[in-house]
mmCIF file of C-alpha atoms and ligand atoms in Angstrom:
data_model
loop_
_atom_site.group_PDB
_atom_site.id
_atom_site.type_symbol
_atom_site.label_atom_id
_atom_site.label_comp_id
_atom_site.label_asym_id
_atom_site.label_seq_id
_atom_site.Cartn_x
_atom_site.Cartn_y
_atom_site.Cartn_z
ATOM 1 C CA MET N 1 10.741 25.449 -4.105
ATOM 2 C CA THR N 2 11.343 23.672 -1.942
ATOM 3 C CA PRO N 3 11.942 20.250 -2.737
ATOM 4 C CA PRO N 4 9.419 17.856 -2.978
ATOM 5 C CA ARG N 5 8.395 15.528 0.117
ATOM 6 C CA TYR N 6 7.772 12.195 0.320
ATOM 7 C CA PHE N 7 4.777 10.660 3.025
ATOM 8 C CA ALA N 8 3.809 7.510 3.871
ATOM 9 C CA LEU N 9 0.352 6.854 4.626
ATOM 10 C CA ILE N 10 -0.979 3.180 5.355
ATOM 11 C CA PRO N 11 -4.334 1.992 4.921
ATOM 12 C CA ALA N 12 -4.891 0.120 7.854
ATOM 13 C CA ALA N 13 -8.389 -0.115 8.772
ATOM 14 C CA GLY N 14 -9.773 -3.584 7.266
ATOM 15 C CA ILE N 15 -10.926 -6.161 9.217
ATOM 16 C CA GLY N 16 -9.758 -9.053 6.761
ATOM 17 C CA ALA N 17 -12.468 -10.917 6.862
ATOM 18 C CA ARG N 18 -10.632 -13.768 3.947
ATOM 19 C CA MET N 19 -7.938 -14.058 6.690
ATOM 20 C CA GLU N 20 -10.318 -15.886 9.192
ATOM 21 C CA ALA N 21 -8.066 -14.678 12.021
ATOM 22 C CA ASP N 22 -9.091 -13.655 16.042
ATOM 23 C CA CYS N 23 -8.306 -9.859 15.108
ATOM 24 C CA PRO N 24 -7.970 -8.015 11.693
ATOM 25 C CA LYS N 25 -5.576 -9.400 9.510
ATOM 26 C CA GLN N 26 -3.364 -6.403 9.485
ATOM 27 C CA TYR N 27 -2.161 -7.616 13.071
ATOM 28 C CA VAL N 28 -1.699 -10.632 12.723
ATOM 29 C CA PRO N 29 1.214 -11.801 14.240
ATOM 30 C CA LEU N 30 4.595 -12.653 11.567
ATOM 31 C CA ALA N 31 8.217 -12.997 12.514
ATOM 32 C CA GLY N 32 7.637 -11.911 16.264
ATOM 33 C CA LYS N 33 5.377 -8.430 15.568
ATOM 34 C CA PRO N 34 1.898 -8.145 14.615
ATOM 35 C CA MET N 35 2.101 -7.174 10.412
ATOM 36 C CA LEU N 36 0.934 -3.292 10.354
ATOM 37 C CA ARG N 37 4.710 -2.822 12.748
ATOM 38 C CA HIS N 38 6.940 -4.415 9.875
ATOM 39 C CA VAL N 39 5.336 -1.735 7.734
ATOM 40 C CA LEU N 40 5.936 0.472 9.770
ATOM 41 C CA ASP N 41 8.972 -0.123 10.874
ATOM 42 C CA THR N 42 10.179 -0.044 7.423
ATOM 43 C CA PHE N 43 9.181 3.084 6.522
ATOM 44 C CA ALA N 44 10.357 4.869 10.126
ATOM 45 C CA ALA N 45 13.437 3.177 9.262
ATOM 46 C CA SER N 46 13.656 5.169 5.553
ATOM 47 C CA GLN N 47 15.935 7.603 5.252
ATOM 48 C CA THR N 48 13.828 9.477 2.021
ATOM 49 C CA ILE N 49 10.566 8.999 3.994
ATOM 50 C CA THR N 50 9.659 12.574 5.964
ATOM 51 C CA HIS N 51 6.454 10.794 7.744
ATOM 52 C CA THR N 52 4.141 8.152 7.565
ATOM 53 C CA PHE N 53 0.209 8.374 8.598
ATOM 54 C CA ALA N 54 -1.377 4.848 8.790
ATOM 55 C CA VAL N 55 -5.635 5.089 8.576
ATOM 56 C CA VAL N 56 -6.810 3.251 11.065
ATOM 57 C CA GLY N 57 -10.772 2.140 11.741
ATOM 58 C CA ALA N 58 -12.308 4.309 14.686
ATOM 59 C CA GLU N 59 -13.481 1.947 16.506
ATOM 60 C CA ASP N 60 -9.680 -0.408 16.819
ATOM 61 C CA GLY N 61 -7.900 -1.412 19.404
ATOM 62 C CA TYR N 62 -4.853 -2.617 18.607
ATOM 63 C CA ILE N 63 -2.863 0.805 17.487
ATOM 64 C CA GLY N 64 -1.951 1.217 20.794
ATOM 65 C CA GLY N 65 0.150 -2.144 21.710
ATOM 66 C CA ILE N 66 1.907 -1.529 19.126
ATOM 67 C CA LEU N 67 2.593 1.945 19.880
ATOM 68 C CA ALA N 68 3.278 1.076 23.117
ATOM 69 C CA ALA N 69 5.271 -1.466 22.144
ATOM 70 C CA ALA N 70 8.086 0.531 19.907
ATOM 71 C CA PRO N 71 8.916 3.765 20.971
ATOM 72 C CA HIS N 72 11.351 4.335 17.832
ATOM 73 C CA LEU N 73 7.769 4.892 15.600
ATOM 74 C CA ALA N 74 7.320 8.138 18.043
ATOM 75 C CA GLY N 75 7.567 11.076 16.287
ATOM 76 C CA ARG N 76 8.111 8.580 12.538
ATOM 77 C CA MET N 77 4.600 8.661 12.807
ATOM 78 C CA THR N 78 1.053 9.855 12.875
ATOM 79 C CA VAL N 79 -1.729 8.114 13.797
ATOM 80 C CA LEU N 80 -5.479 8.566 11.833
ATOM 81 C CA HIS N 81 -8.721 6.662 14.295
ATOM 82 C CA ASN N 82 -10.387 7.956 10.867
ATOM 83 C CA GLY N 83 -10.655 4.544 8.701
ATOM 84 C CA GLY N 84 -14.056 4.045 6.112
ATOM 85 C CA ALA N 85 -15.918 1.584 5.198
ATOM 86 C CA THR N 86 -13.251 0.741 1.786
ATOM 87 C CA ARG N 87 -10.281 1.384 0.716
ATOM 88 C CA HIS N 88 -11.222 3.623 -0.838
ATOM 89 C CA GLN N 89 -12.235 5.411 1.757
ATOM 90 C CA SER N 90 -10.400 5.262 3.874
ATOM 91 C CA VAL N 91 -7.653 6.031 1.236
ATOM 92 C CA LEU N 92 -9.573 9.303 1.098
ATOM 93 C CA ASN N 93 -10.163 10.279 5.527
ATOM 94 C CA GLY N 94 -5.823 9.787 4.933
ATOM 95 C CA LEU N 95 -5.567 12.423 2.428
ATOM 96 C CA HIS N 96 -7.755 15.451 4.529
ATOM 97 C CA ALA N 97 -6.477 14.512 7.631
ATOM 98 C CA MET N 98 -2.709 14.576 6.518
ATOM 99 C CA ARG N 99 -4.181 18.821 4.080
ATOM 100 C CA GLU N 100 -2.330 20.860 7.117
ATOM 101 C CA GLN N 101 0.955 18.879 6.811
ATOM 102 C CA VAL N 102 1.884 18.403 3.286
ATOM 103 C CA ASP N 103 1.853 20.467 -0.245
ATOM 104 C CA ASP N 104 -0.171 19.703 -2.801
ATOM 105 C CA GLY N 105 3.650 19.311 -4.775
ATOM 106 C CA ASP N 106 4.518 16.551 -1.632
ATOM 107 C CA TRP N 107 4.950 12.758 -2.623
ATOM 108 C CA VAL N 108 2.474 10.296 -0.997
ATOM 109 C CA LEU N 109 3.549 6.132 -1.203
ATOM 110 C CA VAL N 110 0.008 4.922 -0.430
ATOM 111 C CA HIS N 111 1.128 0.837 1.029
ATOM 112 C CA ASP N 112 -1.404 -1.794 2.169
ATOM 113 C CA ALA N 113 -0.976 -2.956 4.986
ATOM 114 C CA ALA N 114 -1.160 -6.518 4.049
ATOM 115 C CA ARG N 115 1.886 -6.206 2.138
ATOM 116 C CA PRO N 116 4.799 -7.107 4.732
ATOM 117 C CA GLY N 117 7.392 -7.893 2.683
ATOM 118 C CA LEU N 118 7.997 -4.714 2.113
ATOM 119 C CA THR N 119 12.040 -3.195 2.478
ATOM 120 C CA ALA N 120 14.044 0.171 2.272
ATOM 121 C CA ALA N 121 15.183 -0.518 -0.569
ATOM 122 C CA LEU N 122 11.960 -1.108 -2.932
ATOM 123 C CA ILE N 123 10.978 2.119 -1.397
ATOM 124 C CA ASP N 124 14.430 3.643 -2.832
ATOM 125 C CA LYS N 125 13.220 2.465 -5.709
ATOM 126 C CA LEU N 126 10.136 3.477 -5.939
ATOM 127 C CA VAL N 127 11.470 6.685 -5.418
ATOM 128 C CA GLN N 128 13.950 7.212 -7.662
ATOM 129 C CA SER N 129 11.527 5.651 -10.397
ATOM 130 C CA LEU N 130 9.800 8.117 -10.338
ATOM 131 C CA CYS N 131 10.607 11.225 -8.894
ATOM 132 C CA ASP N 132 11.097 13.123 -12.369
ATOM 133 C CA ASP N 133 7.523 11.273 -13.073
ATOM 134 C CA ALA N 134 5.324 13.455 -14.499
ATOM 135 C CA VAL N 135 2.468 11.124 -13.539
ATOM 136 C CA GLY N 136 3.730 9.113 -10.922
ATOM 137 C CA GLY N 137 3.069 5.322 -11.372
ATOM 138 C CA LEU N 138 3.655 1.981 -9.006
ATOM 139 C CA LEU N 139 5.280 -1.152 -7.773
ATOM 140 C CA ALA N 140 4.149 -3.635 -9.921
ATOM 141 C CA MET N 141 4.806 -7.598 -11.030
ATOM 142 C CA PRO N 142 5.095 -8.811 -14.529
ATOM 143 C CA ILE N 143 2.600 -11.668 -14.859
ATOM 144 C CA VAL N 144 3.985 -14.701 -15.820
ATOM 145 C CA ASP N 145 1.612 -17.296 -15.406
ATOM 146 C CA THR N 146 -0.689 -18.483 -18.510
ATOM 147 C CA LEU N 147 -3.917 -16.620 -18.307
ATOM 148 C CA LYS N 148 -6.868 -18.488 -17.620
ATOM 149 C CA ARG N 149 -10.888 -17.080 -18.469
ATOM 150 C CA GLY N 150 -13.214 -20.113 -15.946
ATOM 151 C CA GLY N 151 -16.834 -19.879 -16.535
ATOM 152 C CA THR N 152 -19.373 -22.067 -15.019
ATOM 153 C CA ASP N 153 -18.268 -25.360 -12.949
ATOM 154 C CA HIS N 154 -14.447 -23.460 -13.736
ATOM 155 C CA ARG N 155 -14.485 -24.862 -17.322
ATOM 156 C CA VAL N 156 -11.949 -22.861 -19.586
ATOM 157 C CA GLN N 157 -14.077 -20.296 -21.373
ATOM 158 C CA ALA N 158 -10.326 -18.214 -22.994
ATOM 159 C CA THR N 159 -7.373 -18.168 -22.497
ATOM 160 C CA VAL N 160 -6.020 -14.194 -21.993
ATOM 161 C CA PRO N 161 -3.006 -13.403 -23.423
ATOM 162 C CA ARG N 162 -0.104 -12.126 -21.003
ATOM 163 C CA ASP N 163 1.487 -9.413 -22.826
ATOM 164 C CA GLY N 164 2.233 -6.291 -21.204
ATOM 165 C CA LEU N 165 -0.150 -6.980 -18.367
ATOM 166 C CA TRP N 166 1.107 -6.776 -14.552
ATOM 167 C CA ALA N 167 0.187 -6.945 -11.435
ATOM 168 C CA ALA N 168 -0.537 -4.366 -8.904
ATOM 169 C CA GLN N 169 1.822 -3.974 -5.501
ATOM 170 C CA THR N 170 2.211 -1.152 -2.757
ATOM 171 C CA PRO N 171 3.088 1.543 -2.538
ATOM 172 C CA GLN N 172 1.869 3.720 -5.389
ATOM 173 C CA MET N 173 2.793 7.153 -5.837
ATOM 174 C CA PHE N 174 1.679 10.020 -6.529
ATOM 175 C CA ARG N 175 1.344 13.932 -5.849
ATOM 176 C CA TYR N 176 -0.665 14.248 -2.831
ATOM 177 C CA GLY N 177 -2.749 17.747 -4.838
ATOM 178 C CA LEU N 178 -3.443 15.006 -8.178
ATOM 179 C CA LEU N 179 -4.149 12.296 -5.766
ATOM 180 C CA ARG N 180 -5.768 13.230 -4.007
ATOM 181 C CA ARG N 181 -8.182 15.519 -6.475
ATOM 182 C CA ALA N 182 -8.693 11.999 -8.199
ATOM 183 C CA LEU N 183 -9.861 9.911 -5.316
ATOM 184 C CA GLU N 184 -12.066 12.560 -5.214
ATOM 185 C CA HIS N 185 -13.439 12.995 -9.031
ATOM 186 C CA SER N 186 -13.193 9.318 -9.435
ATOM 187 C CA ALA N 187 -15.934 6.275 -8.222
ATOM 188 C CA GLN N 188 -14.781 2.941 -7.009
ATOM 189 C CA VAL N 189 -11.941 2.311 -7.538
ATOM 190 C CA THR N 190 -10.010 -0.393 -5.990
ATOM 191 C CA ASP N 191 -6.165 1.291 -6.299
ATOM 192 C CA GLU N 192 -4.840 5.020 -6.254
ATOM 193 C CA ALA N 193 -3.451 4.624 -9.746
ATOM 194 C CA GLY N 194 -7.208 2.919 -10.683
ATOM 195 C CA ALA N 195 -7.916 6.891 -10.144
ATOM 196 C CA ILE N 196 -5.139 8.425 -11.373
ATOM 197 C CA GLU N 197 -5.973 6.871 -14.964
ATOM 198 C CA ALA N 198 -9.944 7.874 -14.577
ATOM 199 C CA LEU N 199 -8.264 11.068 -15.214
ATOM 200 C CA GLY N 200 -6.971 9.864 -18.717
ATOM 201 C CA LEU N 201 -2.839 9.870 -17.525
ATOM 202 C CA GLN N 202 -0.855 6.739 -17.471
ATOM 203 C CA PRO N 203 1.160 5.857 -14.037
ATOM 204 C CA LYS N 204 4.213 4.231 -14.530
ATOM 205 C CA LEU N 205 5.231 0.507 -13.710
ATOM 206 C CA VAL N 206 8.321 0.080 -11.739
ATOM 207 C CA GLU N 207 9.005 -3.445 -11.327
ATOM 208 C CA GLY N 208 8.276 -4.881 -7.822
ATOM 209 C CA SER N 209 9.269 -8.298 -5.963
ATOM 210 C CA PRO N 210 8.078 -11.217 -4.803
ATOM 211 C CA ARG N 211 8.621 -11.007 -1.097
ATOM 212 C CA ASN N 212 5.553 -7.335 -1.249
ATOM 213 C CA PHE N 213 3.192 -9.484 -2.290
ATOM 214 C CA LYS N 214 -0.224 -8.843 -0.361
ATOM 215 C CA VAL N 215 -1.188 -11.295 2.868
ATOM 216 C CA THR N 216 -4.304 -12.285 1.650
ATOM 217 C CA LEU N 217 -5.143 -15.931 3.028
ATOM 218 C CA PRO N 218 -4.336 -17.922 5.530
ATOM 219 C CA HIS N 219 -1.938 -20.207 3.780
ATOM 220 C CA ASP N 220 -0.170 -16.996 3.489
ATOM 221 C CA VAL N 221 0.812 -16.883 6.763
ATOM 222 C CA ALA N 222 3.563 -19.477 6.365
ATOM 223 C CA LEU N 223 5.426 -17.270 3.445
ATOM 224 C CA ALA N 224 5.730 -14.123 4.648
ATOM 225 C CA GLU N 225 7.168 -15.045 7.452
ATOM 226 C CA LEU N 226 9.884 -16.652 5.229
ATOM 227 C CA TYR N 227 10.490 -13.645 3.868
ATOM 228 C CA LEU N 228 10.641 -11.445 6.567
ATOM 229 C CA LYS N 229 12.938 -13.910 8.843
ATOM 230 C CA GLY N 230 15.147 -14.415 5.427
ATOM 231 C CA ILE N 231 16.227 -10.940 5.981
ATOM 232 C CA GLU N 232 16.296 -11.124 9.789
HETATM 233 N N1 CTP U 301 -7.899 -1.073 4.193
HETATM 234 C C1 CTP U 301 -8.469 0.123 4.569
HETATM 235 N N2 CTP U 301 -9.996 0.147 5.087
HETATM 236 C C2 CTP U 301 -10.957 -0.160 4.646
HETATM 237 C C3 CTP U 301 -11.028 -1.738 3.694
HETATM 238 C C4 CTP U 301 -9.498 -1.906 3.428
HETATM 239 O O1 CTP U 301 -8.038 0.901 4.981
HETATM 240 N N3 CTP U 301 -12.404 -0.711 4.532
HETATM 241 C C5 CTP U 301 -7.079 -1.354 4.042
HETATM 242 C C6 CTP U 301 -6.609 -2.637 4.681
HETATM 243 O O2 CTP U 301 -6.698 -2.957 5.942
HETATM 244 C C7 CTP U 301 -5.087 -3.236 4.184
HETATM 245 C C8 CTP U 301 -5.459 -2.794 2.480
HETATM 246 O O3 CTP U 301 -6.371 -1.768 2.566
HETATM 247 O O4 CTP U 301 -3.849 -2.705 4.278
HETATM 248 C C9 CTP U 301 -5.167 -3.853 1.283
HETATM 249 O O5 CTP U 301 -7.321 -4.387 1.395
HETATM 250 P P1 CTP U 301 -7.383 -6.020 1.582
HETATM 251 O O6 CTP U 301 -6.174 -6.529 1.226
HETATM 252 O O7 CTP U 301 -8.823 -6.184 0.900
HETATM 253 O O8 CTP U 301 -7.248 -5.830 3.426
HETATM 254 P P2 CTP U 301 -8.558 -6.181 4.144
HETATM 255 O O9 CTP U 301 -9.931 -5.595 3.706
HETATM 256 O O10 CTP U 301 -8.402 -5.986 5.241
HETATM 257 O O11 CTP U 301 -8.895 -8.029 3.874
HETATM 258 P P3 CTP U 301 -10.676 -8.609 3.141
HETATM 259 O O12 CTP U 301 -10.919 -7.859 1.894
HETATM 260 O O13 CTP U 301 -10.089 -10.334 2.918
HETATM 261 O O14 CTP U 301 -12.340 -8.329 4.195
HETATM 262 MG MG1 MG U 302 -10.476 -5.859 1.356
#
């Protein structure tokens, strides 16, 4: 039996409505490169990753510029122009399109284009933590703040115990066959782990990093640039 390989799948077909930028947020420039380029460069440079697939929208007019500016990515990645209406659908479309090139037992690391702070060291930490795992898992951060449930008028209804609570990050890493089956059979889920959980399985939580936060709002740009400039 050949050892399993590790593939990356990057959903990058959103519009980034909350970012309110002039272009989809995955193409917003950060520290001199579009957000998605940071992610693609990280996976392309990883010795662990066999190949990367990026899912963009059918009408995407920006990805060509990234590829033209980064010839080193050629051969290390494939662009799939089959993004869907939701992140769930984009990931599932990507899994279907890559089926010829992967085996059911290969691992797929699904990573948001909107998390440009991922590093090769975090990829390797995730892979080393899960490579012998029966289920798979995800990077996540233990919650440190006291949690309040807000009601009408922003009045506190309750303090929610934070014991055992984690904030999910990506990559989320599962074997291709299991992940595809889970996403095909789950109703709308916001992450891959949710689909695996719906099968009654328990993904493993692997501690991530603050720098791997999801760039979502306009004020996130400055923080992302601090992290990205810090390692150059
Ligand atoms: N994504 C996708 N296809 C969609 C929606 C989202 O591939 N139909 C991707 C985004 O491009 C992003 C990741 O899923 O890399 C996480 O989604 P999110 O941060 O919510 O990005 P957007 O949906 O683009 O942003 P917003 O929700 O503010 O519109
Ligand atoms: Mg979204």
